[in-house]
């Protein structure tokens, strides 16, 4: 795995769990081009590292991410806006497409690009003091890193329209009610809760977890016939893995399975 040093993020590992901590606290971890390129780089390294089975993304300080960098965007023209939007959206798509499961541990503000980053992860665990929103229209822009698309899918059209058109910022408790967040925990328990969930996932058969992720992602992007046929295919493929033999043999033998990602 990479030992590269980054200016705006840190990477660490706890066993098979990788942790990216976005760290540009003076600007509340706002996503400038440099940070986005660093994120792209570390995500690529993680995608090539077979020893990372679950990824957690979190933020340093009082924010998860307070959005795309307003200072950088202020004097953009449309061409620059397009380039920036495409960069952010493509990095988030790479995170969504990682074969391993991802968890956003949302420690504070997740606004604009921050909410969009949390939404491209598979699961969101939020601290009680986290706040979510897409405040872009208050700045004269629409969401630019896939917020319209993913918020509508996660929270439904009605809530997505309300939140995006009003630019309202909502607490973690409300984000949980609308399905944007899986779980809310006290701030001091956030990383513990994220790691606990990551460990639980990491203890299962990883090939089966990854195939499930592929079937879920394919399933929401395609018609139901194709989606179900795809799920049948990956289900069938599981039977060619050693982990399937181990999982079912362990069940019959009444013991805990020992999975090998094979
Ligand atoms: N971009 C650049 N800098 C930012 C920033 C952002 N998105 N958010 C915060 N900062 C900077 C502030 O300018 C400030 O810098 P200085 O100390 O140099 O003045 C520093 O971070 C601390 O911020 P505040 O003093 O404002 O902290 P606060 O606790 O009073 O307020 C906040 C926190 C409510 C999150 C407030 O900072 C805020 O409203 N930030 C902007 C949120 C926002 O509108 N995000 C959407 C951006 S647009 C976008 O993301 C588009 C997209 O979809 C791709």
mmCIF file of C-alpha atoms and ligand atoms in Angstrom:
data_model
loop_
_atom_site.group_PDB
_atom_site.id
_atom_site.type_symbol
_atom_site.label_atom_id
_atom_site.label_comp_id
_atom_site.label_asym_id
_atom_site.label_seq_id
_atom_site.Cartn_x
_atom_site.Cartn_y
_atom_site.Cartn_z
ATOM 1 C CA UNK A 1 0.000 0.000 0.000
ATOM 2 C CA UNK A 2 1.063 3.554 -0.664
ATOM 3 C CA UNK A 3 3.234 5.313 1.899
ATOM 4 C CA UNK A 4 2.821 8.609 0.055
ATOM 5 C CA UNK A 5 2.316 11.746 2.127
ATOM 6 C CA UNK A 6 -0.590 13.986 1.173
ATOM 7 C CA UNK A 7 -1.177 17.642 2.037
ATOM 8 C CA UNK A 8 -4.916 17.322 2.669
ATOM 9 C CA UNK A 9 -5.620 13.789 3.828
ATOM 10 C CA UNK A 10 -4.227 10.934 5.875
ATOM 11 C CA UNK A 11 -4.510 7.216 5.318
ATOM 12 C CA UNK A 12 -4.242 4.580 8.026
ATOM 13 C CA UNK A 13 -5.107 0.926 8.472
ATOM 14 C CA UNK A 14 -6.635 -1.109 11.293
ATOM 15 C CA UNK A 15 -6.190 -4.702 10.163
ATOM 16 C CA UNK A 16 -8.114 -4.992 6.900
ATOM 17 C CA UNK A 17 -9.951 -1.694 7.455
ATOM 18 C CA UNK A 18 -8.613 1.347 5.602
ATOM 19 C CA UNK A 19 -9.343 4.819 6.976
ATOM 20 C CA UNK A 20 -9.107 8.019 4.924
ATOM 21 C CA UNK A 21 -9.203 11.149 7.096
ATOM 22 C CA UNK A 22 -9.727 14.320 5.106
ATOM 23 C CA UNK A 23 -7.567 16.911 6.761
ATOM 24 C CA UNK A 24 -7.793 20.496 5.686
ATOM 25 C CA UNK A 25 -9.310 21.722 8.928
ATOM 26 C CA UNK A 26 -8.648 25.448 8.427
ATOM 27 C CA UNK A 27 -11.135 25.376 5.540
ATOM 28 C CA UNK A 28 -13.396 22.782 7.205
ATOM 29 C CA UNK A 29 -12.003 20.177 4.781
ATOM 30 C CA UNK A 30 -13.517 22.002 1.792
ATOM 31 C CA UNK A 31 -12.797 20.105 -1.422
ATOM 32 C CA UNK A 32 -10.358 22.106 -3.501
ATOM 33 C CA UNK A 33 -8.763 20.669 -6.639
ATOM 34 C CA UNK A 34 -5.655 19.550 -4.756
ATOM 35 C CA UNK A 35 -7.697 17.617 -2.185
ATOM 36 C CA UNK A 36 -9.854 16.018 -4.899
ATOM 37 C CA UNK A 37 -6.734 14.883 -6.796
ATOM 38 C CA UNK A 38 -5.236 13.461 -3.610
ATOM 39 C CA UNK A 39 -8.494 11.646 -2.905
ATOM 40 C CA UNK A 40 -8.460 10.257 -6.456
ATOM 41 C CA UNK A 41 -4.887 9.038 -5.938
ATOM 42 C CA UNK A 42 -5.506 7.305 -2.616
ATOM 43 C CA UNK A 43 -8.738 5.710 -3.880
ATOM 44 C CA UNK A 44 -6.826 4.284 -6.850
ATOM 45 C CA UNK A 45 -4.156 2.883 -4.506
ATOM 46 C CA UNK A 46 -6.860 1.324 -2.303
ATOM 47 C CA UNK A 47 -8.576 -0.207 -5.341
ATOM 48 C CA UNK A 48 -5.315 -2.037 -6.127
ATOM 49 C CA UNK A 49 -4.647 -3.174 -2.573
ATOM 50 C CA UNK A 50 -6.072 -6.616 -1.806
ATOM 51 C CA UNK A 51 -5.406 -6.182 1.931
ATOM 52 C CA UNK A 52 -8.030 -3.444 2.402
ATOM 53 C CA UNK A 53 -11.461 -5.044 2.777
ATOM 54 C CA UNK A 54 -13.564 -2.136 4.051
ATOM 55 C CA UNK A 55 -12.937 1.605 3.698
ATOM 56 C CA UNK A 56 -13.992 4.318 6.158
ATOM 57 C CA UNK A 57 -13.930 7.988 5.135
ATOM 58 C CA UNK A 58 -14.030 10.654 7.843
ATOM 59 C CA UNK A 59 -12.939 14.252 8.465
ATOM 60 C CA UNK A 60 -10.544 16.028 10.811
ATOM 61 C CA UNK A 61 -11.924 18.683 13.164
ATOM 62 C CA UNK A 62 -15.476 19.980 13.343
ATOM 63 C CA UNK A 63 -16.419 19.189 9.744
ATOM 64 C CA UNK A 64 -16.684 16.068 7.648
ATOM 65 C CA UNK A 65 -16.506 18.313 4.555
ATOM 66 C CA UNK A 66 -18.085 21.804 4.337
ATOM 67 C CA UNK A 67 -18.470 21.521 0.578
ATOM 68 C CA UNK A 68 -16.598 22.240 -2.582
ATOM 69 C CA UNK A 69 -14.132 25.093 -2.155
ATOM 70 C CA UNK A 70 -16.063 28.348 -2.559
ATOM 71 C CA UNK A 71 -12.887 30.462 -2.643
ATOM 72 C CA UNK A 72 -11.568 28.409 -5.559
ATOM 73 C CA UNK A 73 -14.894 28.444 -7.444
ATOM 74 C CA UNK A 74 -15.731 32.129 -6.955
ATOM 75 C CA UNK A 75 -14.227 33.409 -10.226
ATOM 76 C CA UNK A 76 -14.824 30.310 -12.350
ATOM 77 C CA UNK A 77 -16.338 30.542 -15.823
ATOM 78 C CA UNK A 78 -18.535 27.726 -17.190
ATOM 79 C CA UNK A 79 -15.612 25.818 -18.697
ATOM 80 C CA UNK A 80 -13.817 25.773 -15.353
ATOM 81 C CA UNK A 81 -17.084 24.880 -13.595
ATOM 82 C CA UNK A 82 -17.549 21.912 -15.914
ATOM 83 C CA UNK A 83 -13.994 20.684 -15.354
ATOM 84 C CA UNK A 84 -14.336 20.997 -11.573
ATOM 85 C CA UNK A 85 -17.770 19.353 -11.505
ATOM 86 C CA UNK A 86 -16.526 16.484 -13.653
ATOM 87 C CA UNK A 87 -13.476 16.012 -11.438
ATOM 88 C CA UNK A 88 -15.531 15.838 -8.217
ATOM 89 C CA UNK A 89 -18.213 13.633 -9.756
ATOM 90 C CA UNK A 90 -15.648 11.249 -11.254
ATOM 91 C CA UNK A 91 -13.741 10.862 -7.969
ATOM 92 C CA UNK A 92 -17.035 10.147 -6.161
ATOM 93 C CA UNK A 93 -18.023 7.630 -8.850
ATOM 94 C CA UNK A 94 -14.688 5.856 -8.317
ATOM 95 C CA UNK A 95 -15.472 5.655 -4.593
ATOM 96 C CA UNK A 96 -18.966 4.321 -5.337
ATOM 97 C CA UNK A 97 -17.459 1.768 -7.759
ATOM 98 C CA UNK A 98 -14.802 0.475 -5.353
ATOM 99 C CA UNK A 99 -15.378 -3.261 -5.097
ATOM 100 C CA UNK A 100 -15.050 -3.084 -1.298
ATOM 101 C CA UNK A 101 -17.776 -1.622 0.960
ATOM 102 C CA UNK A 102 -17.327 1.966 2.112
ATOM 103 C CA UNK A 103 -18.560 3.754 5.235
ATOM 104 C CA UNK A 104 -18.725 7.530 5.693
ATOM 105 C CA UNK A 105 -18.136 8.368 9.366
ATOM 106 C CA UNK A 106 -19.686 11.838 9.347
ATOM 107 C CA UNK A 107 -18.153 13.781 12.215
ATOM 108 C CA UNK A 108 -19.628 17.251 11.559
ATOM 109 C CA UNK A 109 -20.755 19.438 8.668
ATOM 110 C CA UNK A 110 -21.495 17.447 5.502
ATOM 111 C CA UNK A 111 -22.628 20.226 3.201
ATOM 112 C CA UNK A 112 -22.736 20.474 -0.579
ATOM 113 C CA UNK A 113 -19.790 18.412 -1.846
ATOM 114 C CA UNK A 114 -19.505 16.983 1.699
ATOM 115 C CA UNK A 115 -23.019 15.582 1.634
ATOM 116 C CA UNK A 116 -22.287 14.349 -1.900
ATOM 117 C CA UNK A 117 -19.127 12.584 -0.701
ATOM 118 C CA UNK A 118 -21.035 10.913 2.147
ATOM 119 C CA UNK A 119 -23.709 9.813 -0.330
ATOM 120 C CA UNK A 120 -21.273 8.045 -2.667
ATOM 121 C CA UNK A 121 -20.295 5.764 0.228
ATOM 122 C CA UNK A 122 -22.311 2.579 0.812
ATOM 123 C CA UNK A 123 -23.187 3.378 4.436
ATOM 124 C CA UNK A 124 -23.309 6.593 6.493
ATOM 125 C CA UNK A 125 -22.825 6.687 10.248
ATOM 126 C CA UNK A 126 -23.193 10.175 11.708
ATOM 127 C CA UNK A 127 -22.211 11.803 14.936
ATOM 128 C CA UNK A 128 -25.120 13.466 16.802
ATOM 129 C CA UNK A 129 -23.639 16.880 15.959
ATOM 130 C CA UNK A 130 -23.319 16.239 12.215
ATOM 131 C CA UNK A 131 -25.306 18.430 9.855
ATOM 132 C CA UNK A 132 -26.338 17.679 6.295
ATOM 133 C CA UNK A 133 -27.498 19.803 3.404
ATOM 134 C CA UNK A 134 -27.103 20.928 -0.178
ATOM 135 C CA UNK A 135 -26.803 24.729 0.270
ATOM 136 C CA UNK A 136 -25.662 25.398 -3.319
ATOM 137 C CA UNK A 137 -28.672 27.409 -4.520
ATOM 138 C CA UNK A 138 -27.886 29.950 -1.806
ATOM 139 C CA UNK A 139 -24.551 30.487 -3.583
ATOM 140 C CA UNK A 140 -26.011 30.795 -7.061
ATOM 141 C CA UNK A 141 -25.158 27.287 -8.238
ATOM 142 C CA UNK A 142 -26.848 23.899 -8.365
ATOM 143 C CA UNK A 143 -25.260 20.824 -6.701
ATOM 144 C CA UNK A 144 -22.273 19.787 -8.805
ATOM 145 C CA UNK A 145 -20.798 16.535 -7.516
ATOM 146 C CA UNK A 146 -23.887 14.334 -8.151
ATOM 147 C CA UNK A 147 -26.027 15.643 -5.257
ATOM 148 C CA UNK A 148 -29.268 15.943 -7.235
ATOM 149 C CA UNK A 149 -28.879 12.375 -8.465
ATOM 150 C CA UNK A 150 -27.868 10.621 -5.258
ATOM 151 C CA UNK A 151 -30.043 12.567 -2.781
ATOM 152 C CA UNK A 152 -33.147 11.755 -4.843
ATOM 153 C CA UNK A 153 -32.197 8.069 -4.826
ATOM 154 C CA UNK A 154 -31.405 7.937 -1.115
ATOM 155 C CA UNK A 155 -34.034 10.180 0.433
ATOM 156 C CA UNK A 156 -36.680 10.114 -2.325
ATOM 157 C CA UNK A 157 -37.715 12.802 -4.793
ATOM 158 C CA UNK A 158 -39.877 14.850 -2.412
ATOM 159 C CA UNK A 159 -37.192 15.315 0.260
ATOM 160 C CA UNK A 160 -34.430 15.813 -2.308
ATOM 161 C CA UNK A 161 -36.446 18.579 -3.978
ATOM 162 C CA UNK A 162 -37.214 20.223 -0.631
ATOM 163 C CA UNK A 163 -33.637 20.128 0.638
ATOM 164 C CA UNK A 164 -32.041 21.250 -2.621
ATOM 165 C CA UNK A 165 -34.539 24.039 -3.410
ATOM 166 C CA UNK A 166 -34.601 25.460 0.161
ATOM 167 C CA UNK A 167 -30.868 24.885 0.915
ATOM 168 C CA UNK A 168 -31.989 23.805 4.409
ATOM 169 C CA UNK A 169 -29.363 22.295 6.667
ATOM 170 C CA UNK A 170 -30.689 19.399 8.736
ATOM 171 C CA UNK A 171 -29.370 17.690 11.880
ATOM 172 C CA UNK A 172 -28.197 14.067 11.872
ATOM 173 C CA UNK A 173 -31.425 12.952 13.601
ATOM 174 C CA UNK A 174 -33.504 14.224 10.655
ATOM 175 C CA UNK A 175 -31.026 12.820 8.134
ATOM 176 C CA UNK A 176 -31.586 9.429 9.761
ATOM 177 C CA UNK A 177 -35.381 9.821 9.539
ATOM 178 C CA UNK A 178 -35.265 10.480 5.783
ATOM 179 C CA UNK A 179 -32.934 7.564 5.086
ATOM 180 C CA UNK A 180 -29.864 9.649 4.356
ATOM 181 C CA UNK A 181 -28.024 8.235 7.359
ATOM 182 C CA UNK A 182 -27.962 4.637 8.607
ATOM 183 C CA UNK A 183 -27.159 5.339 12.235
ATOM 184 C CA UNK A 184 -26.526 8.272 14.610
ATOM 185 C CA UNK A 185 -24.160 7.946 17.573
ATOM 186 C CA UNK A 186 -22.633 10.278 20.193
ATOM 187 C CA UNK A 187 -19.558 12.113 18.803
ATOM 188 C CA UNK A 188 -17.070 10.237 20.980
ATOM 189 C CA UNK A 189 -18.416 6.905 19.727
ATOM 190 C CA UNK A 190 -18.352 7.715 16.015
ATOM 191 C CA UNK A 191 -15.115 6.023 14.964
ATOM 192 C CA UNK A 192 -15.749 3.105 17.305
ATOM 193 C CA UNK A 193 -19.181 2.590 15.697
ATOM 194 C CA UNK A 194 -17.776 2.870 12.163
ATOM 195 C CA UNK A 195 -14.933 0.453 12.935
ATOM 196 C CA UNK A 196 -17.338 -1.966 14.631
ATOM 197 C CA UNK A 197 -19.531 -2.046 11.524
ATOM 198 C CA UNK A 198 -16.458 -2.335 9.270
ATOM 199 C CA UNK A 199 -15.169 -5.259 11.362
ATOM 200 C CA UNK A 200 -18.520 -7.004 11.167
ATOM 201 C CA UNK A 201 -18.480 -6.666 7.364
ATOM 202 C CA UNK A 202 -14.806 -7.714 7.205
ATOM 203 C CA UNK A 203 -15.593 -10.898 9.143
ATOM 204 C CA UNK A 204 -17.926 -12.148 6.393
ATOM 205 C CA UNK A 205 -17.055 -13.754 3.044
ATOM 206 C CA UNK A 206 -15.538 -10.817 1.146
ATOM 207 C CA UNK A 207 -16.198 -12.124 -2.352
ATOM 208 C CA UNK A 208 -19.873 -12.548 -1.449
ATOM 209 C CA UNK A 209 -19.943 -9.038 0.085
ATOM 210 C CA UNK A 210 -18.408 -7.582 -3.096
ATOM 211 C CA UNK A 211 -20.785 -9.482 -5.383
ATOM 212 C CA UNK A 212 -23.685 -8.219 -3.263
ATOM 213 C CA UNK A 213 -22.414 -4.656 -3.701
ATOM 214 C CA UNK A 214 -22.181 -5.173 -7.469
ATOM 215 C CA UNK A 215 -25.727 -6.563 -7.587
ATOM 216 C CA UNK A 216 -27.103 -3.674 -5.497
ATOM 217 C CA UNK A 217 -25.355 -1.007 -7.588
ATOM 218 C CA UNK A 218 -26.313 -2.656 -10.873
ATOM 219 C CA UNK A 219 -29.826 -3.212 -9.549
ATOM 220 C CA UNK A 220 -30.570 0.464 -8.982
ATOM 221 C CA UNK A 221 -29.164 1.484 -12.343
ATOM 222 C CA UNK A 222 -30.935 -0.915 -14.652
ATOM 223 C CA UNK A 223 -34.331 -2.469 -15.431
ATOM 224 C CA UNK A 224 -35.578 -5.128 -13.040
ATOM 225 C CA UNK A 225 -35.214 -8.087 -15.461
ATOM 226 C CA UNK A 226 -31.545 -7.303 -16.154
ATOM 227 C CA UNK A 227 -30.941 -6.562 -12.469
ATOM 228 C CA UNK A 228 -32.381 -9.890 -11.314
ATOM 229 C CA UNK A 229 -30.511 -11.801 -14.033
ATOM 230 C CA UNK A 230 -27.280 -10.115 -12.872
ATOM 231 C CA UNK A 231 -28.000 -11.024 -9.252
ATOM 232 C CA UNK A 232 -28.566 -14.662 -10.320
ATOM 233 C CA UNK A 233 -25.198 -14.642 -12.100
ATOM 234 C CA UNK A 234 -23.202 -13.353 -9.126
ATOM 235 C CA UNK A 235 -25.120 -15.695 -6.789
ATOM 236 C CA UNK A 236 -24.091 -18.602 -9.025
ATOM 237 C CA UNK A 237 -20.486 -17.388 -9.169
ATOM 238 C CA UNK A 238 -20.262 -17.557 -5.359
ATOM 239 C CA UNK A 239 -20.452 -21.362 -5.668
ATOM 240 C CA UNK A 240 -17.046 -21.369 -7.347
ATOM 241 C CA UNK A 241 -15.401 -19.822 -4.270
ATOM 242 C CA UNK A 242 -13.644 -21.615 -1.428
ATOM 243 C CA UNK A 243 -15.412 -19.244 0.957
ATOM 244 C CA UNK A 244 -18.832 -20.624 -0.052
ATOM 245 C CA UNK A 245 -17.646 -24.177 0.703
ATOM 246 C CA UNK A 246 -16.171 -22.984 4.002
ATOM 247 C CA UNK A 247 -19.259 -20.939 4.983
ATOM 248 C CA UNK A 248 -21.703 -23.763 4.391
ATOM 249 C CA UNK A 249 -19.442 -26.499 5.807
ATOM 250 C CA UNK A 250 -18.918 -24.414 8.958
ATOM 251 C CA UNK A 251 -22.686 -24.016 9.289
ATOM 252 C CA UNK A 252 -23.232 -27.770 9.026
ATOM 253 C CA UNK A 253 -20.303 -28.461 11.418
ATOM 254 C CA UNK A 254 -21.676 -25.817 13.854
ATOM 255 C CA UNK A 255 -18.453 -23.811 13.930
ATOM 256 C CA UNK A 256 -17.372 -20.280 13.020
ATOM 257 C CA UNK A 257 -16.238 -20.088 9.359
ATOM 258 C CA UNK A 258 -12.711 -19.056 8.452
ATOM 259 C CA UNK A 259 -12.966 -17.083 5.243
ATOM 260 C CA UNK A 260 -9.926 -16.563 3.001
ATOM 261 C CA UNK A 261 -11.230 -14.245 0.255
ATOM 262 C CA UNK A 262 -10.809 -17.147 -2.178
HETATM 263 N N1 LIG B 1 -15.148 26.531 0.832
HETATM 264 C C1 LIG B 1 -14.080 27.263 1.217
HETATM 265 N N2 LIG B 1 -13.856 27.617 2.489
HETATM 266 C C2 LIG B 1 -14.747 27.239 3.413
HETATM 267 C C3 LIG B 1 -15.875 26.473 3.087
HETATM 268 C C4 LIG B 1 -16.069 26.106 1.726
HETATM 269 N N3 LIG B 1 -17.081 25.343 1.325
HETATM 270 N N4 LIG B 1 -16.597 26.248 4.214
HETATM 271 C C5 LIG B 1 -15.921 26.834 5.204
HETATM 272 N N5 LIG B 1 -14.808 27.427 4.742
HETATM 273 C C6 LIG B 1 -13.806 28.201 5.487
HETATM 274 C C7 LIG B 1 -14.359 29.553 5.912
HETATM 275 O O1 LIG B 1 -14.254 30.481 4.860
HETATM 276 C C8 LIG B 1 -13.457 29.865 7.072
HETATM 277 O O2 LIG B 1 -12.220 30.332 6.584
HETATM 278 P P1 LIG B 1 -11.494 31.595 7.297
HETATM 279 O O3 LIG B 1 -11.216 31.128 8.695
HETATM 280 O O4 LIG B 1 -10.271 31.770 6.465
HETATM 281 O O5 LIG B 1 -12.472 32.715 7.247
HETATM 282 C C9 LIG B 1 -13.226 28.507 7.707
HETATM 283 O O6 LIG B 1 -13.531 27.548 6.712
HETATM 284 C C10 LIG B 1 -14.113 28.247 8.895
HETATM 285 O O7 LIG B 1 -15.452 28.452 8.491
HETATM 286 P P2 LIG B 1 -16.481 29.398 9.269
HETATM 287 O O8 LIG B 1 -15.761 30.479 10.005
HETATM 288 O O9 LIG B 1 -17.548 29.801 8.322
HETATM 289 O O10 LIG B 1 -17.047 28.361 10.354
HETATM 290 P P3 LIG B 1 -18.483 28.388 11.063
HETATM 291 O O11 LIG B 1 -18.432 27.332 12.110
HETATM 292 O O12 LIG B 1 -18.853 29.760 11.456
HETATM 293 O O13 LIG B 1 -19.520 27.922 9.934
HETATM 294 C C11 LIG B 1 -20.310 26.529 8.141
HETATM 295 C C12 LIG B 1 -19.477 26.611 9.431
HETATM 296 C C13 LIG B 1 -21.811 26.708 8.468
HETATM 297 C C14 LIG B 1 -20.087 25.131 7.576
HETATM 298 C C15 LIG B 1 -19.848 27.616 7.147
HETATM 299 O O14 LIG B 1 -18.429 27.573 7.034
HETATM 300 C C16 LIG B 1 -20.425 27.469 5.769
HETATM 301 O O15 LIG B 1 -21.579 27.812 5.543
HETATM 302 N N6 LIG B 1 -19.608 26.941 4.813
HETATM 303 C C17 LIG B 1 -20.025 26.818 3.438
HETATM 304 C C18 LIG B 1 -20.996 25.655 3.272
HETATM 305 C C19 LIG B 1 -21.455 25.572 1.838
HETATM 306 O O16 LIG B 1 -22.134 26.434 1.327
HETATM 307 N N7 LIG B 1 -21.092 24.459 1.168
HETATM 308 C C20 LIG B 1 -21.436 24.228 -0.225
HETATM 309 C C21 LIG B 1 -20.309 24.640 -1.114
HETATM 310 S S1 LIG B 1 -20.740 24.598 -2.810
HETATM 311 C C22 LIG B 1 -20.615 22.978 -3.264
HETATM 312 O O17 LIG B 1 -20.291 22.114 -2.479
HETATM 313 C C23 LIG B 1 -20.926 22.696 -4.705
HETATM 314 C C24 LIG B 1 -20.976 21.288 -5.098
HETATM 315 O O18 LIG B 1 -21.988 20.625 -5.008
HETATM 316 C C25 LIG B 1 -19.828 20.651 -5.739
#
